[in-house]
XYZ file of C-alpha atoms in Angstrom:
764
model
C 77.635 116.749 81.254
C 80.148 115.949 83.661
C 81.823 112.298 83.241
C 83.090 110.214 85.166
C 86.538 108.933 85.019
C 87.236 106.468 82.978
C 88.187 102.570 83.376
C 90.697 103.027 81.172
C 94.139 101.753 82.767
C 97.047 104.136 83.246
C 100.635 104.019 83.632
C 101.682 104.811 86.791
C 97.867 104.952 88.768
C 98.391 101.912 90.724
C 96.630 103.303 94.107
C 93.012 103.918 95.448
C 92.107 106.788 97.702
C 88.703 104.569 98.177
C 88.345 104.362 101.988
C 89.972 101.822 103.236
C 87.786 99.930 106.726
C 87.284 96.882 106.301
C 89.758 93.390 105.655
C 91.298 94.943 108.785
C 88.751 94.036 111.679
C 89.371 90.113 110.126
C 92.645 89.507 111.585
C 91.759 89.253 115.579
C 89.667 86.196 115.173
C 91.025 83.247 113.323
C 92.834 81.219 116.267
C 89.654 81.357 117.658
C 88.027 79.021 114.223
C 91.129 76.751 113.797
C 90.866 75.808 117.329
C 87.886 75.118 117.557
C 87.673 72.610 114.171
C 90.031 71.089 116.119
C 88.235 70.251 118.890
C 85.443 69.827 116.872
C 87.673 66.700 114.582
C 88.548 65.298 117.949
C 85.329 65.049 119.698
C 84.076 63.771 116.683
C 86.931 60.842 116.468
C 86.619 57.312 118.578
C 88.008 57.053 122.471
C 90.213 54.502 121.647
C 92.052 57.079 119.246
C 92.876 58.502 121.782
C 95.427 56.486 123.516
C 97.709 55.515 120.120
C 97.798 59.087 119.819
C 100.025 59.776 122.315
C 101.505 56.549 121.850
C 103.158 58.650 118.828
C 104.007 62.085 120.147
C 107.683 61.829 120.645
C 110.009 64.226 123.195
C 111.169 66.978 120.780
C 107.286 67.908 120.482
C 106.107 67.632 124.086
C 109.709 69.513 125.301
C 108.134 72.308 122.544
C 104.439 71.810 123.791
C 105.779 72.135 126.986
C 107.575 75.005 126.393
C 104.736 77.043 124.449
C 102.332 76.229 127.877
C 104.874 78.270 129.855
C 105.972 80.787 127.990
C 101.858 81.299 127.848
C 101.688 81.130 131.547
C 104.226 83.261 131.685
C 102.935 86.157 129.598
C 99.425 85.718 131.278
C 101.716 87.166 133.833
C 102.705 89.471 133.027
C 99.310 91.144 131.403
C 98.107 90.877 135.392
C 101.020 92.621 136.117
C 100.943 95.059 133.501
C 97.104 96.051 133.854
C 97.608 96.388 137.317
C 100.641 99.010 136.910
C 98.776 100.725 135.094
C 95.595 100.940 136.602
C 97.939 102.329 139.832
C 99.424 104.980 137.282
C 96.361 105.390 135.754
C 95.602 109.310 136.983
C 98.204 111.741 136.687
C 99.673 111.723 139.486
C 101.232 109.275 141.840
C 100.121 109.084 144.989
C 103.972 110.012 146.168
C 103.499 112.377 143.246
C 100.176 114.314 144.981
C 101.636 114.116 148.464
C 104.905 116.099 147.521
C 102.086 118.631 145.787
C 100.906 118.732 148.810
C 103.434 119.194 150.929
C 104.965 122.131 148.110
C 101.518 123.737 149.023
C 101.510 123.531 152.492
C 105.342 125.323 153.073
C 104.042 127.722 150.548
C 101.744 129.121 151.978
C 102.620 129.954 155.092
C 105.695 131.863 153.585
C 103.690 133.953 150.721
C 101.216 134.920 154.100
C 104.678 136.127 156.101
C 105.866 138.317 153.243
C 102.440 139.885 152.755
C 101.278 140.518 156.452
C 105.153 141.546 156.718
C 105.131 144.268 154.061
C 101.691 145.452 155.508
C 103.497 145.797 158.934
C 105.012 147.726 157.242
C 105.010 152.194 157.652
C 103.942 154.108 155.458
C 107.628 155.842 153.802
C 108.327 159.668 154.367
C 109.443 161.517 151.178
C 112.300 163.894 151.828
C 110.025 167.150 152.231
C 108.090 165.342 155.377
C 110.943 164.917 157.634
C 113.719 168.104 156.881
C 109.954 169.780 158.543
C 109.543 167.736 161.171
C 112.466 165.837 162.147
C 115.624 167.025 160.903
C 114.904 170.866 161.573
C 113.099 170.565 164.748
C 116.676 168.893 165.882
C 115.157 164.759 166.323
C 117.369 163.374 164.155
C 119.841 161.291 165.642
C 121.894 159.484 162.469
C 121.725 159.075 158.810
C 122.256 155.942 157.051
C 121.787 155.061 153.723
C 120.854 151.551 152.345
C 122.038 150.112 149.073
C 121.796 154.218 147.677
C 118.341 154.094 147.700
C 116.691 154.172 150.955
C 117.688 156.409 154.122
C 116.557 155.452 157.266
C 117.158 158.100 160.562
C 117.996 157.757 163.781
C 116.387 159.760 166.167
C 116.815 160.755 169.918
C 115.536 159.012 172.735
C 111.226 159.666 173.208
C 110.551 161.163 169.415
C 108.049 158.441 168.606
C 104.760 158.711 166.411
C 102.899 157.634 164.376
C 105.523 157.151 161.699
C 108.299 156.358 164.042
C 109.390 152.514 163.672
C 111.684 150.630 166.809
C 115.164 149.104 165.720
C 116.795 145.941 167.315
C 118.070 148.687 170.409
C 114.735 150.154 171.060
C 115.642 153.349 169.303
C 112.892 155.236 167.331
C 114.271 155.607 163.479
C 112.119 156.185 160.481
C 112.497 155.740 156.249
C 112.227 157.604 152.889
C 113.721 156.570 149.630
C 116.282 159.148 148.165
C 116.500 159.270 144.206
C 120.291 159.785 144.069
C 122.614 160.074 146.784
C 124.523 162.721 145.234
C 121.514 165.164 145.111
C 121.120 163.564 148.775
C 124.359 164.970 150.273
C 123.674 168.687 148.744
C 120.176 168.976 150.468
C 121.667 167.901 153.671
C 124.009 169.957 153.293
C 121.788 173.193 152.571
C 119.551 172.114 154.750
C 122.329 172.083 157.779
C 123.491 175.353 156.838
C 120.298 177.153 156.286
C 119.877 175.968 159.947
C 123.637 176.938 161.047
C 124.328 173.204 162.139
C 127.995 174.083 162.362
C 129.859 171.406 160.124
C 131.419 169.463 163.262
C 128.362 169.232 164.501
C 127.286 167.955 161.828
C 124.674 164.343 161.956
C 127.232 161.439 160.555
C 125.935 159.466 157.166
C 126.939 155.326 156.912
C 126.312 153.763 153.850
C 125.851 149.706 153.671
C 124.071 147.245 151.200
C 122.134 145.441 153.009
C 119.432 142.612 151.570
C 116.996 140.122 152.885
C 116.684 136.531 151.408
C 113.661 136.176 152.209
C 112.143 138.968 150.453
C 114.811 137.911 147.191
C 113.561 134.196 147.591
C 109.627 135.451 147.898
C 108.862 135.854 143.861
C 109.952 132.936 143.051
C 109.400 130.389 145.694
C 106.647 128.825 144.371
C 107.569 128.455 140.978
C 110.127 126.493 141.781
C 108.391 124.670 143.815
C 106.305 123.321 141.445
C 109.034 123.474 138.711
C 110.745 120.645 141.042
C 108.070 118.618 141.730
C 106.885 117.990 138.588
C 110.602 117.343 138.120
C 110.308 114.697 140.313
C 107.548 113.089 139.531
C 109.192 112.296 135.973
C 111.872 110.844 137.946
C 109.523 108.789 139.461
C 108.116 107.522 136.348
C 111.283 107.349 134.629
C 112.208 103.785 135.170
C 108.308 102.842 132.764
C 109.911 104.489 130.096
C 108.889 107.585 127.294
C 109.972 110.547 127.400
C 111.130 111.468 131.033
C 108.932 108.527 131.920
C 105.839 106.729 130.600
C 105.187 109.448 128.469
C 106.726 112.396 130.469
C 104.733 114.446 133.021
C 101.535 114.369 131.328
C 101.845 111.142 128.924
C 102.741 112.848 125.815
C 105.408 110.292 125.107
C 102.613 107.802 125.971
C 101.469 105.526 122.456
C 98.205 105.893 121.994
C 97.132 102.503 119.907
C 93.862 101.100 120.188
C 94.073 97.322 121.766
C 91.888 94.759 120.424
C 92.188 91.431 121.427
C 90.261 87.677 121.341
C 87.906 89.113 124.478
C 86.762 93.150 122.123
C 83.854 92.552 119.850
C 84.801 92.504 116.799
C 82.576 90.558 114.861
C 84.472 90.844 111.351
C 86.611 87.536 109.806
C 87.710 86.810 106.857
C 84.908 84.890 105.534
C 83.244 88.535 105.476
C 86.032 89.611 103.191
C 85.363 89.598 99.539
C 87.012 90.165 96.895
C 90.786 89.433 96.607
C 91.369 85.859 97.731
C 95.277 86.515 96.639
C 95.345 89.222 99.365
C 93.945 87.078 102.183
C 95.843 84.392 101.465
C 99.086 86.395 101.872
C 98.380 87.853 105.373
C 96.744 84.291 106.049
C 100.655 83.324 106.952
C 101.155 85.813 109.760
C 98.053 84.497 111.447
C 98.641 80.949 111.022
C 102.102 81.237 112.117
C 101.164 83.618 115.320
C 99.112 80.522 115.791
C 101.320 78.109 115.805
C 104.883 79.613 116.407
C 106.729 76.026 117.852
C 105.781 74.621 113.750
C 107.809 77.153 112.006
C 110.306 77.662 114.232
C 110.789 73.827 114.337
C 111.428 73.969 111.038
C 114.205 76.765 110.840
C 111.867 79.369 109.234
C 111.137 82.598 109.815
C 108.116 84.710 109.020
C 109.215 88.097 107.233
C 108.749 91.247 110.118
C 105.737 93.220 108.896
C 104.239 93.436 105.370
C 102.881 96.347 103.062
C 99.456 96.793 103.027
C 98.615 99.168 100.223
C 95.044 99.274 97.161
C 91.458 101.065 98.598
C 90.007 98.388 100.893
C 94.134 98.617 102.756
C 92.857 99.017 106.238
C 90.083 96.222 106.742
C 93.176 94.132 108.452
C 91.605 93.813 112.106
C 91.150 90.812 113.628
C 91.049 87.158 113.155
C 93.940 86.133 115.023
C 93.309 85.632 118.349
C 96.764 87.635 119.709
C 96.499 91.564 120.284
C 96.208 93.587 118.167
C 97.491 96.709 118.609
C 96.517 99.788 115.641
C 97.614 103.421 115.797
C 97.514 105.953 112.589
C 100.847 107.247 111.207
C 99.887 110.871 112.182
C 99.200 110.085 115.982
C 103.233 110.003 115.892
C 103.633 113.618 115.023
C 104.006 115.986 117.917
C 105.062 119.861 118.281
C 106.866 117.966 120.953
C 110.985 117.094 120.113
C 111.600 112.875 120.462
C 107.159 113.155 121.716
C 107.024 110.552 117.941
C 110.247 108.548 118.723
C 108.627 108.397 122.043
C 105.364 106.579 121.121
C 107.375 104.239 118.798
C 109.110 103.141 121.348
C 105.835 102.944 124.310
C 104.206 100.891 121.236
C 107.102 98.000 120.294
C 107.465 97.928 124.132
C 103.607 97.336 124.591
C 103.368 94.514 121.476
C 106.328 92.927 123.490
C 105.063 92.110 126.598
C 101.373 90.885 124.783
C 103.466 89.033 122.451
C 102.768 87.414 120.157
C 100.967 90.131 119.350
C 100.465 92.330 115.753
C 101.062 95.588 115.348
C 99.570 97.987 112.292
C 99.908 100.939 111.830
C 98.317 103.339 109.164
C 98.726 105.495 107.061
C 103.025 104.670 107.601
C 103.887 107.641 104.756
C 102.969 110.193 107.754
C 106.544 109.489 108.658
C 108.420 107.072 106.441
C 108.514 109.999 103.576
C 111.730 108.684 101.552
C 114.633 110.967 104.418
C 117.324 113.229 102.848
C 114.912 114.961 100.158
C 116.751 118.253 100.745
C 113.566 119.210 101.327
C 113.873 120.954 105.366
C 117.372 121.489 106.122
C 118.715 119.698 109.212
C 117.400 117.585 110.695
C 113.678 116.942 111.400
C 111.207 115.472 113.505
C 109.438 113.032 111.440
C 113.014 111.421 110.338
C 113.861 110.884 114.509
C 110.538 108.903 114.602
C 110.853 107.355 111.248
C 114.614 106.355 112.180
C 113.270 104.833 115.974
C 110.921 102.570 114.328
C 113.712 101.295 111.878
C 115.561 100.342 114.760
C 113.328 98.435 116.458
C 111.709 97.025 113.946
C 115.122 94.943 112.943
C 116.086 95.516 116.876
C 113.268 93.006 118.270
C 114.470 89.568 117.877
C 112.363 86.368 115.515
C 111.120 84.878 119.192
C 109.184 88.083 120.584
C 106.576 87.048 118.749
C 105.862 90.587 117.333
C 103.982 90.957 113.840
C 104.346 94.216 112.134
C 101.635 95.542 109.461
C 100.973 99.032 107.451
C 98.996 100.624 105.221
C 99.591 103.228 102.774
C 98.575 103.782 99.202
C 101.271 105.985 98.865
C 104.186 103.422 98.493
C 106.228 105.386 96.198
C 107.127 107.902 98.120
C 108.269 105.234 101.529
C 112.192 104.999 102.917
C 114.113 102.109 100.717
C 114.915 101.556 103.926
C 110.837 100.634 105.449
C 111.170 98.474 102.322
C 114.308 96.155 102.979
C 114.506 92.944 104.195
C 113.944 92.775 108.002
C 111.656 95.140 108.299
C 108.577 95.617 105.635
C 109.980 92.623 103.623
C 106.504 91.918 101.969
C 104.428 94.217 99.616
C 100.747 93.266 99.754
C 98.527 95.256 96.915
C 94.927 94.819 98.014
C 93.375 96.013 93.796
C 90.306 96.618 92.753
C 88.095 93.062 92.792
C 87.341 91.770 89.248
C 83.838 91.566 88.502
C 83.656 87.865 90.057
C 84.667 90.043 93.095
C 82.587 92.179 93.423
C 80.231 89.731 92.647
C 81.397 88.270 95.786
C 81.589 91.389 97.388
C 77.632 92.034 96.857
C 76.890 89.179 98.123
C 78.177 89.935 101.390
C 76.586 92.978 101.744
C 72.692 91.040 99.553
C 72.791 89.349 102.956
C 72.183 91.459 105.636
C 69.448 93.079 103.626
C 65.704 92.818 102.928
C 65.588 91.288 99.160
C 62.668 92.025 97.190
C 63.270 88.458 95.055
C 63.819 87.129 98.550
C 60.995 87.662 99.829
C 59.174 86.547 96.926
C 60.393 83.615 96.465
C 59.269 82.529 100.501
C 56.325 83.786 99.909
C 55.349 81.673 97.214
C 57.930 78.444 98.072
C 56.929 77.724 101.556
C 55.675 74.465 101.162
C 58.337 73.194 99.411
C 61.494 71.355 100.205
C 63.929 72.826 102.667
C 67.009 72.458 100.553
C 64.624 73.122 97.525
C 63.909 77.005 98.615
C 67.502 77.521 99.842
C 68.369 76.586 96.463
C 66.086 79.602 94.925
C 67.368 82.045 97.186
C 70.638 81.387 96.344
C 69.374 81.544 93.082
C 68.200 85.092 92.950
C 70.821 86.580 94.700
C 73.339 85.348 93.345
C 71.669 86.184 89.708
C 71.027 89.685 92.059
C 74.706 90.282 92.488
C 76.002 89.235 89.688
C 74.018 92.205 87.692
C 75.060 94.668 90.282
C 78.787 93.428 89.544
C 78.412 93.749 85.606
C 76.970 97.112 86.167
C 79.656 98.779 88.519
C 83.057 97.843 87.121
C 86.256 100.108 88.644
C 84.250 99.354 92.137
C 86.223 99.003 94.831
C 85.527 97.143 98.816
C 83.684 100.351 99.797
C 81.698 101.906 97.097
C 80.003 98.550 97.070
C 79.525 98.079 100.035
C 78.040 102.251 100.217
C 75.582 101.724 96.962
C 74.231 98.610 99.035
C 73.765 100.807 101.732
C 72.513 103.711 99.150
C 69.840 101.509 97.604
C 68.178 100.075 101.336
C 67.494 104.200 102.244
C 66.596 104.995 98.903
C 63.545 102.023 99.440
C 63.357 103.312 102.758
C 62.539 106.538 102.234
C 59.730 105.070 99.526
C 57.789 103.058 102.410
C 58.719 99.765 100.908
C 58.384 96.758 102.646
C 61.915 94.705 100.796
C 64.803 96.336 98.189
C 64.530 95.572 94.469
C 67.217 95.522 92.211
C 65.894 99.080 91.047
C 66.622 100.742 93.805
C 70.050 99.333 94.015
C 70.778 100.945 89.866
C 69.299 104.276 90.977
C 71.745 104.070 93.970
C 74.869 103.438 91.483
C 73.391 106.160 89.182
C 74.092 108.774 92.199
C 77.651 107.194 93.304
C 78.073 107.622 89.680
C 76.058 110.255 87.801
C 75.778 112.801 91.462
C 72.486 113.578 93.375
C 69.104 114.291 90.707
C 68.855 117.990 91.061
C 65.152 118.279 90.818
C 65.279 121.527 90.712
C 67.763 122.635 87.819
C 65.081 123.170 85.995
C 66.651 123.534 82.459
C 64.703 126.123 79.981
C 63.186 124.365 76.534
C 65.475 125.461 74.529
C 68.645 124.050 76.826
C 66.502 121.029 77.082
C 66.484 120.228 73.373
C 70.111 121.076 73.122
C 70.861 119.012 75.569
C 69.162 116.251 74.074
C 70.598 116.586 71.119
C 74.436 116.579 72.879
C 73.034 113.243 74.165
C 71.422 111.903 71.861
C 75.318 112.106 69.061
C 77.118 110.207 71.978
C 74.450 107.154 71.648
C 74.825 107.264 67.859
C 78.533 107.167 67.889
C 78.648 104.576 70.928
C 76.044 102.299 68.778
C 77.654 101.948 65.787
C 81.540 102.020 67.028
C 82.497 98.652 66.660
C 84.956 98.988 69.438
C 82.564 101.416 71.880
C 81.062 100.238 74.862
C 77.764 99.093 75.535
C 75.106 101.486 76.027
C 73.182 101.016 78.374
C 71.565 104.745 79.702
C 70.949 108.045 77.900
C 69.529 110.747 80.499
C 68.436 114.447 79.893
C 68.132 114.556 83.657
C 70.942 117.655 85.602
C 72.794 115.367 88.182
C 75.520 116.341 90.664
C 77.055 119.628 90.456
C 77.184 120.389 86.548
C 76.032 117.489 84.316
C 72.576 118.116 82.583
C 73.251 114.565 80.989
C 75.016 111.810 80.373
C 74.874 108.947 78.542
C 76.388 105.633 80.398
C 78.332 102.931 79.185
C 80.037 99.859 80.535
C 83.304 99.331 80.156
C 84.173 95.554 80.687
C 87.157 94.825 82.966
C 90.726 94.751 80.560
C 93.845 95.454 81.299
C 95.213 96.148 77.799
C 93.446 98.399 75.566
C 93.812 98.343 71.900
C 94.840 101.892 69.945
C 91.214 101.176 67.342
C 89.760 101.339 71.314
C 91.040 104.259 72.303
C 90.120 106.427 68.552
C 86.710 105.499 68.978
C 86.480 106.094 72.394
C 87.649 109.407 71.210
C 84.976 109.781 68.623
C 82.466 108.815 70.990
C 83.283 111.685 73.056
C 82.593 113.842 70.414
C 79.816 112.998 69.878
C 78.155 115.845 71.615
C 79.724 118.431 69.899
C 79.053 117.228 66.736
C 75.896 116.701 66.717
C 74.872 119.677 68.347
C 76.824 121.794 65.111
C 74.807 119.681 62.831
C 72.085 120.895 64.139
C 71.952 124.692 66.011
C 73.676 127.554 64.895
C 76.370 127.568 67.389
C 77.668 125.872 70.272
C 77.996 125.175 73.700
C 79.820 125.450 76.768
C 78.795 121.487 77.313
C 81.311 119.280 75.671
C 84.377 121.089 78.147
C 84.678 117.776 79.568
C 84.587 116.044 76.640
C 87.700 117.792 75.042
C 89.114 117.471 78.570
C 88.609 113.186 78.306
C 89.991 112.966 74.002
C 93.316 115.302 75.164
C 94.165 113.481 77.707
C 93.455 109.889 75.846
C 96.002 111.455 72.126
C 98.253 113.240 75.269
C 98.584 109.587 76.700
C 98.739 107.621 73.451
C 101.801 109.496 71.620
C 103.656 110.317 75.179
C 103.265 107.015 76.924
C 102.252 104.714 74.907
C 103.982 104.744 72.121
C 100.607 104.681 69.249
C 102.228 108.053 67.311
C 104.650 107.058 64.415
C 106.007 110.438 64.410
C 107.107 110.302 67.779
C 108.278 106.292 68.010
C 108.194 103.978 71.320
C 109.586 107.093 73.786
C 107.926 107.990 77.123
C 108.003 111.177 78.197
C 106.997 111.846 81.635
C 103.837 114.201 82.007
C 104.620 114.971 86.443
C 101.007 114.209 86.749
C 101.315 110.997 88.857
C 100.335 111.339 92.502
C 100.030 114.961 92.520
C 103.438 116.035 90.995
C 104.816 118.645 88.176
C 107.000 119.023 86.283
C 110.104 121.729 86.743
C 110.508 120.830 83.366
C 110.381 119.059 80.180
C 112.195 115.896 79.163
C 111.936 116.788 75.642
C 113.343 120.259 73.750
C 111.349 122.710 72.059
C 111.220 121.320 68.523
C 110.350 117.183 69.938
C 107.196 119.644 72.092
C 105.921 121.429 69.190
C 105.950 117.654 67.293
C 103.735 116.404 70.051
C 101.740 118.945 70.002
C 100.863 118.247 65.750
C 100.512 114.502 66.767
C 98.209 115.090 69.605
C 96.037 117.419 67.636
C 96.225 114.877 64.175
C 94.200 112.008 66.114
C 91.769 114.533 67.782
C 91.287 116.265 64.124
C 91.411 112.769 62.561
C 88.836 111.421 65.288
C 86.643 114.807 64.176
C 85.877 114.128 61.258
C 85.199 110.049 61.730
C 82.607 111.350 64.057
C 81.276 113.637 62.116
C 80.588 111.871 58.850
C 78.963 108.675 60.919
C 76.533 111.516 62.442
C 76.415 112.865 59.039
C 75.152 109.838 57.848
C 73.062 108.583 60.936
C 71.397 112.230 60.579
C 68.203 110.525 60.894
C 68.758 108.374 63.864
C 70.061 111.227 65.748
C 67.402 113.280 65.334
C 65.110 110.212 66.273
C 66.761 109.155 69.851
C 66.933 113.427 70.508
C 62.898 113.818 69.969
C 62.523 110.594 71.971
C 65.106 111.483 75.411
C 63.152 115.303 74.749
C 60.104 113.810 75.804
C 61.633 110.680 78.245
C 64.360 112.302 79.410
C 65.754 108.673 79.983
C 65.867 106.016 77.182
C 67.388 102.499 77.677
C 68.713 99.844 76.038
C 65.622 98.164 74.918
C 64.252 102.257 73.567
C 67.815 102.629 71.771
C 67.092 98.539 70.074
C 63.571 99.844 69.503
C 64.494 103.420 67.894
C 67.424 102.742 65.649
C 66.976 98.502 65.679
C 70.115 96.489 67.360
C 73.842 97.215 66.791
C 75.194 96.137 63.755
C 78.052 94.668 66.398
C 78.759 92.378 69.060
C 79.261 93.252 72.080
C 82.628 92.810 73.681
C 81.358 92.809 77.454
C 80.958 88.675 78.158
C 79.328 90.238 81.179
C 76.902 92.170 79.978
C 75.595 89.550 77.974
C 76.108 87.452 80.890
C 73.961 89.623 83.097
C 71.992 92.948 81.989
C 71.727 92.054 78.219
C 67.472 91.245 77.084
C 67.358 92.112 80.982
C 66.114 87.815 81.340
C 65.967 88.333 85.503
C 63.966 91.137 85.740
C 62.301 91.183 82.542
C 58.519 92.250 84.853
C 60.591 95.532 85.901
C 57.883 98.787 84.984
C 60.426 100.779 83.067
C 58.119 104.084 83.401
C 58.206 104.255 87.380
C 61.834 102.942 87.378
C 63.321 104.069 84.365
C 67.142 103.695 85.726
C 69.137 101.563 84.271
C 73.036 102.167 86.212
C 75.879 101.640 84.221
C 80.210 102.143 85.259
C 80.729 104.927 83.341
C 79.270 108.383 81.924
C 79.657 110.159 79.072
C 78.301 114.142 79.454
């Protein structure tokens, strides 16, 4: 019994989190269309008119055209040179870098081999005990030299060669052994010579020296030093190309990851394919026209805004009709663990855009780097702030003659840094709102044209012999009626939701092995989006099913006999979604103001399920928990934010729920908090009393509807009219009267086989 969130406008709820993918590929190709139209117009003119047009061209205009032609030629040469340079530097290392690495490798291998061989050629060192037994006691030692206080070289008498001895530079034999300390070595030598009875004046001379081998010292670190030096050399060689130590550094870490789209890229979406947001398209078109004909604006002294923030559910769709290079990048791609990488990528992005000017930069989800600075969350300097600072400098630094326009998309304009939104940076804020019914109808028509529709196929089969214009008119009318009906059933849907419904309808038709998509396929798809997937495996017991039937019947009767309630579309007790065991669907209209009576009637309608359970069963169930949550939020909004309580008055109290925020403390006193609780409870109690009074008076109709929905599981509006009679109040929804009421367009549909009448709002 989980409800769909209400379509009532709430203060602070400006942006949706729906996916944003289509308005943006329409930006890249707009330049072609005006040029083609212009060429067609010129071809249609008589040739005799060409000469007067040339005579009317003044020198100033001719000069501007020559300058523009020269600018285009220079731009083409720069782009060609840039592509060649990038081709040469595409690999990890250039030819010079590879040569340097090869030289370092060839130099390191012989040194390492020499050190290894020299170490292997050394004889095994003796222990002091072996030295004493084999050489000292036999009188073969000539003198001793202590080297670096840990090794002793014993020079032997001539001819005392063995497998353990080595030769010095003079050809004399010697052996080497290590000692723990000089003091212990001296004591051992004195004791041994005393034992041998050697006089003091004839004892072996001992000398002490400090000796070091530069080769042995540098060999362990030489390969590392050479490798670091080679990489540093490569980085320095690439430094003129920009980036963090070069074109993004050694491994292109600081290189911008923006994707390039241009007139050669296969971008099929244009502005004509984007419906439902005409005002937003007009604002974006100004940027496009400037890039198409900059001379026209510069001649008048006009300057195009440097950038625009796009916010709303469909914001990601600005990609492409301008016919100029379009660089698209996500805000999160500027964030890395390395210091300076984000700022380096911003510099590289704008450098590339200037080389390709006129061009467009589109930064999606700019709030990843554009959050407000200095909020005290992070002490000291933040890498994200460095990236933001570089973005601010780049946007305010390039001149208007560069012809670079920056667009950014976000759903969180409220958290952006104020410096981003000031003139000279993102001058404009283009809000792409959720479309109204006409906008949804236009969006549906765009998507329906790509599908095989049942109504269109029927016309083709029955009207194949009529005039083509009449034939096309019939198809357009059928598509228009279908789009209008679906638009009326989907209030609050964004463009991405509508595209999903159309695609889901086609999938359902294919799943049922139908040759075309019919209206009930779309309605099933809308129902799935609104209420969730049908849970066929969730089988209710007879008692549970009866409880759900009376619960939904209470909702339906309240909505039927309340003047300001939304039109009822459907009642169902088929389990759907994660927790909804049943629901009653209503069709709220597109409205921007909600009266106090509408709030109260919606609260009464939401309480209908619980009150119906109380009137027909000994105990109530947990099925009304979502209803209680909904009416509590309504009552709190009426008291805290909308000024509908006489005791509280016209005061706005922040609830801290906007954009997932939280309150550290209340902005009102304990006494006021108690008064607020009393007023919220009063609104809910009044709604409960009114609901109980209404259902008590209509208890027979509740029984009739509950029994019918228990048998059929789904009741449509026609079933409700048959059971309880016409609604006593006129519907306050023009879209409902035009497209839904009476079901004039689709009367012949089998309701038993296709019982789904999808609505815009579900109340469990």
